[in-house]
Amino acid sequence: MSTSWRAAASRHAYSLRPCQVLNRPFSTVVDQQPLPTRSPFENDHKQPDVKQTQQAEEIFRQAVAATQVRNNWTKEEISAIYHQPLMKLAFESGSVHRRFHDPAEVQLCTLMNIKTGGCTEDCSYCAQSTRYQKGTGLEAKKVETVESVLEAARVARARGSTRFCMGAAWRDMRGRKNALRNIRAMVQGVRALGMESCVTLGMIDGAQARELKEAGLTAYNHNVDTSREFYPSIISTRSYDERLKTLAHVRDAGINVCSGGILGLGESAQDRVGLLFTVATLPSHPESFPVNALVPIKGTPLGDRPPIDFASMLRTIATARILMPATVIRIAAGRKNMSEEQQALCFMAGANAVFTGEKMLTTDCNGWDEDSVLFGRWGLRPMEPRAR
């Protein structure tokens, strides 16, 4: 832990006043928007009967009592967990979290855009697509030099980050041998600093995954974004199965998998259940599950979407913690718009990683100084590197 983090933790360790939350309207902590009106066991005409309610309670009881990881969840089970009363769900997920993790540890990750814009994909939320460039005004840039990336990594390490992530706006890595060579050097340099390294480069094949593994890559990020059913509403240039194939290549190469989703795309509660079903039933759970709240960017098809209600964010994190108890759950994009109290609820419910630094690709990010104060006030400390 850096000196500044130790000082902040010591200075604020006993300054937490939980009742401060009550001095604000409760809607600032748990959004006023109504919870889903349909439970997983209800049809269009009537509320669930006593037997169905008992079934849901038994599913939940068994899920939170588990001491081992499982990946044979059904959508019905996940829905029963997801639709539990929110306070009950968050409390029980916090208990699971404490069974598998140190609740005071939160991993600090820094993400650098090593190649901005120029992507040929049509992801409706992304400013880096060439299809929306006229509306977003984002200019494509060349790949950053190895030294500039390693200098950014050194700054991140000095500020307390233990994981350095590098993102490039590409559809895939075909025909990019020179770029892959430079990225190998970046990965090796980051690992030499004693940090975990993660990249997100679009689709990769098995040979490319093995190259990255040889360079010492810790993790590869490739989000599935949403449920299989809702996915075609957001992206048409890359299939859901292509995303899963990339994850399989990463896993087969012995690289940790980082895969999550984006909330607020216009999806339903059952689509969030579908997202969780996809990742929680992979042959092995992803080591990292990033939960993003859409940051609407003007000029993209989703540029005018309203923000996701916080209750859905918390509910997704809590359910993910119960389904994947050993996974690191990251609060990713959108954290800048969350209050300290909302972030604290997420940590209590099972989130244990954040992105910190100057930028998150093309959107604003909470800074190191801001997070130092947050950690000190709530009694948190940076997680040490866990790379194998």
CSV table of C-alpha atoms in Angstrom, one decimal, residues 67-219:
chain,number,residue,atom,x,y,z
A,67,THR,CA,-19.6,-22.9,0.6
A,68,GLN,CA,-18.5,-24.0,-2.9
A,69,VAL,CA,-18.6,-22.5,-6.4
A,70,ARG,CA,-21.1,-23.9,-8.8
A,71,ASN,CA,-21.8,-23.1,-12.5
A,72,ASN,CA,-25.0,-25.1,-13.2
A,73,TRP,CA,-27.4,-22.3,-12.3
A,74,THR,CA,-30.8,-22.2,-14.1
A,75,LYS,CA,-32.5,-19.0,-15.2
A,76,GLU,CA,-35.3,-19.7,-12.8
A,77,GLU,CA,-32.9,-20.0,-9.9
A,78,ILE,CA,-31.1,-16.7,-10.9
A,79,SER,CA,-34.4,-14.9,-11.3
A,80,ALA,CA,-35.5,-16.1,-7.8
A,81,ILE,CA,-32.4,-14.7,-6.3
A,82,TYR,CA,-32.4,-11.4,-8.3
A,83,HIS,CA,-36.0,-10.6,-7.4
A,84,GLN,CA,-35.6,-11.0,-3.6
A,85,PRO,CA,-36.4,-7.9,-1.5
A,86,LEU,CA,-33.4,-5.6,-2.1
A,87,MET,CA,-32.3,-5.1,1.5
A,88,LYS,CA,-32.5,-8.8,2.1
A,89,LEU,CA,-30.6,-9.6,-1.1
A,90,ALA,CA,-27.8,-7.1,-0.3
A,91,PHE,CA,-27.5,-8.3,3.2
A,92,GLU,CA,-27.2,-12.0,2.3
A,93,SER,CA,-24.8,-11.3,-0.6
A,94,GLY,CA,-22.6,-9.4,1.8
A,95,SER,CA,-22.5,-12.4,4.0
A,96,VAL,CA,-21.4,-14.6,1.0
A,97,HIS,CA,-18.8,-11.9,0.2
A,98,ARG,CA,-17.3,-12.1,3.7
A,99,ARG,CA,-17.2,-15.9,3.4
A,100,PHE,CA,-14.9,-15.8,0.3
A,101,HIS,CA,-13.2,-12.4,0.5
A,102,ASP,CA,-11.8,-9.8,2.9
A,103,PRO,CA,-14.6,-7.2,2.8
A,104,ALA,CA,-12.1,-4.3,3.5
A,105,GLU,CA,-10.0,-5.0,0.4
A,106,VAL,CA,-10.9,-3.4,-2.9
A,107,GLN,CA,-8.7,-3.7,-6.0
A,108,LEU,CA,-7.6,-0.5,-7.7
A,109,CYS,CA,-7.4,-0.8,-11.5
A,110,THR,CA,-6.3,1.8,-14.0
A,111,LEU,CA,-7.5,1.6,-17.6
A,112,MET,CA,-5.6,3.3,-20.5
A,113,ASN,CA,-6.9,3.7,-24.0
A,114,ILE,CA,-3.9,2.6,-26.0
A,115,LYS,CA,-5.6,3.0,-29.4
A,116,THR,CA,-8.5,5.5,-29.6
A,117,GLY,CA,-11.4,5.4,-32.2
A,118,GLY,CA,-11.5,4.0,-35.7
A,119,CYS,CA,-13.4,0.8,-34.7
A,120,THR,CA,-15.6,-0.7,-37.5
A,121,GLU,CA,-18.1,-2.2,-35.0
A,122,ASP,CA,-21.6,-0.7,-34.5
A,123,CYS,CA,-21.9,-1.1,-30.7
A,124,SER,CA,-24.7,1.4,-30.0
A,125,TYR,CA,-23.2,2.7,-26.8
A,126,CYS,CA,-19.6,3.3,-28.0
A,127,ALA,CA,-18.1,6.6,-29.1
A,128,GLN,CA,-15.1,4.8,-30.7
A,129,SER,CA,-17.2,3.5,-33.6
A,130,THR,CA,-16.4,5.1,-37.0
A,131,ARG,CA,-20.2,4.9,-37.7
A,132,TYR,CA,-20.9,7.6,-35.1
A,133,GLN,CA,-17.8,9.7,-35.5
A,134,LYS,CA,-19.6,12.6,-37.2
A,135,GLY,CA,-21.9,12.8,-34.2
A,136,THR,CA,-19.4,12.2,-31.4
A,137,GLY,CA,-16.5,14.2,-32.9
A,138,LEU,CA,-14.1,11.6,-31.6
A,139,GLU,CA,-10.9,11.5,-33.8
A,140,ALA,CA,-9.2,8.2,-34.3
A,141,LYS,CA,-5.5,8.0,-33.1
A,142,LYS,CA,-2.6,5.6,-33.7
A,143,VAL,CA,-1.5,3.1,-31.2
A,144,GLU,CA,0.4,4.6,-28.2
A,145,THR,CA,4.1,3.9,-28.0
A,146,VAL,CA,5.3,1.2,-25.6
A,147,GLU,CA,7.2,3.7,-23.5
A,148,SER,CA,4.2,6.1,-23.1
A,149,VAL,CA,2.1,3.2,-21.9
A,150,LEU,CA,4.7,2.0,-19.4
A,151,GLU,CA,5.1,5.6,-18.1
A,152,ALA,CA,1.3,5.7,-17.5
A,153,ALA,CA,1.6,2.3,-15.7
A,154,ARG,CA,4.4,3.6,-13.5
A,155,VAL,CA,2.2,6.6,-12.5
A,156,ALA,CA,-0.7,4.3,-11.8
A,157,ARG,CA,1.5,2.1,-9.6
A,158,ALA,CA,2.8,5.0,-7.7
A,159,ARG,CA,-0.7,6.2,-7.0
A,160,GLY,CA,-1.8,2.8,-5.6
A,161,SER,CA,-3.2,0.9,-8.6
A,162,THR,CA,-2.2,-2.8,-8.7
A,163,ARG,CA,-3.9,-3.7,-12.0
A,164,PHE,CA,-3.2,-1.9,-15.3
A,165,CYS,CA,-5.6,-2.4,-18.2
A,166,MET,CA,-5.0,-1.5,-21.8
A,167,GLY,CA,-7.8,-1.1,-24.3
A,168,ALA,CA,-7.7,-0.8,-28.1
A,169,ALA,CA,-10.6,0.0,-30.3
A,170,TRP,CA,-10.4,-2.9,-32.7
A,171,ARG,CA,-12.9,-5.4,-34.0
A,172,ASP,CA,-10.2,-8.2,-33.9
A,173,MET,CA,-6.5,-8.7,-34.1
A,174,ARG,CA,-6.3,-10.1,-37.6
A,175,GLY,CA,-3.4,-8.7,-39.6
A,176,ARG,CA,-2.0,-6.8,-36.6
A,177,LYS,CA,1.3,-8.6,-36.1
A,178,ASN,CA,3.3,-5.5,-35.4
A,179,ALA,CA,0.6,-4.2,-33.0
A,180,LEU,CA,0.5,-7.5,-31.2
A,181,ARG,CA,4.3,-7.4,-30.9
A,182,ASN,CA,4.1,-4.0,-29.2
A,183,ILE,CA,1.3,-5.1,-26.9
A,184,ARG,CA,3.4,-8.1,-25.8
A,185,ALA,CA,6.1,-5.6,-24.8
A,186,MET,CA,3.6,-3.5,-23.0
A,187,VAL,CA,2.3,-6.5,-21.1
A,188,GLN,CA,5.9,-7.6,-20.2
A,189,GLY,CA,6.7,-4.1,-19.0
A,190,VAL,CA,3.6,-3.9,-16.8
A,191,ARG,CA,4.3,-7.2,-15.2
A,192,ALA,CA,7.9,-6.2,-14.6
A,193,LEU,CA,6.4,-3.4,-12.4
A,194,GLY,CA,4.8,-6.0,-10.2
A,195,MET,CA,1.3,-5.1,-11.5
A,196,GLU,CA,-1.4,-7.3,-12.9
A,197,SER,CA,-1.9,-6.7,-16.6
A,198,CYS,CA,-5.2,-6.9,-18.6
A,199,VAL,CA,-5.9,-6.1,-22.2
A,200,THR,CA,-9.1,-5.7,-24.3
A,201,LEU,CA,-8.4,-5.9,-28.0
A,202,GLY,CA,-11.6,-7.2,-29.5
A,203,MET,CA,-11.8,-10.8,-30.8
A,204,ILE,CA,-8.7,-13.0,-30.7
A,205,ASP,CA,-8.0,-16.5,-31.8
A,206,GLY,CA,-6.2,-19.3,-30.0
A,207,ALA,CA,-2.7,-18.5,-31.3
A,208,GLN,CA,-3.0,-14.9,-30.4
A,209,ALA,CA,-4.2,-15.8,-26.9
A,210,ARG,CA,-1.2,-18.1,-26.4
A,211,GLU,CA,1.1,-15.3,-27.5
A,212,LEU,CA,-0.4,-13.0,-24.9
A,213,LYS,CA,-0.1,-15.7,-22.3
A,214,GLU,CA,3.6,-16.2,-23.1
A,215,ALA,CA,4.1,-12.4,-22.6
A,216,GLY,CA,2.7,-12.8,-19.1
A,217,LEU,CA,-0.8,-11.4,-19.5
A,218,THR,CA,-2.9,-11.7,-16.4
A,219,ALA,CA,-6.4,-11.2,-17.8
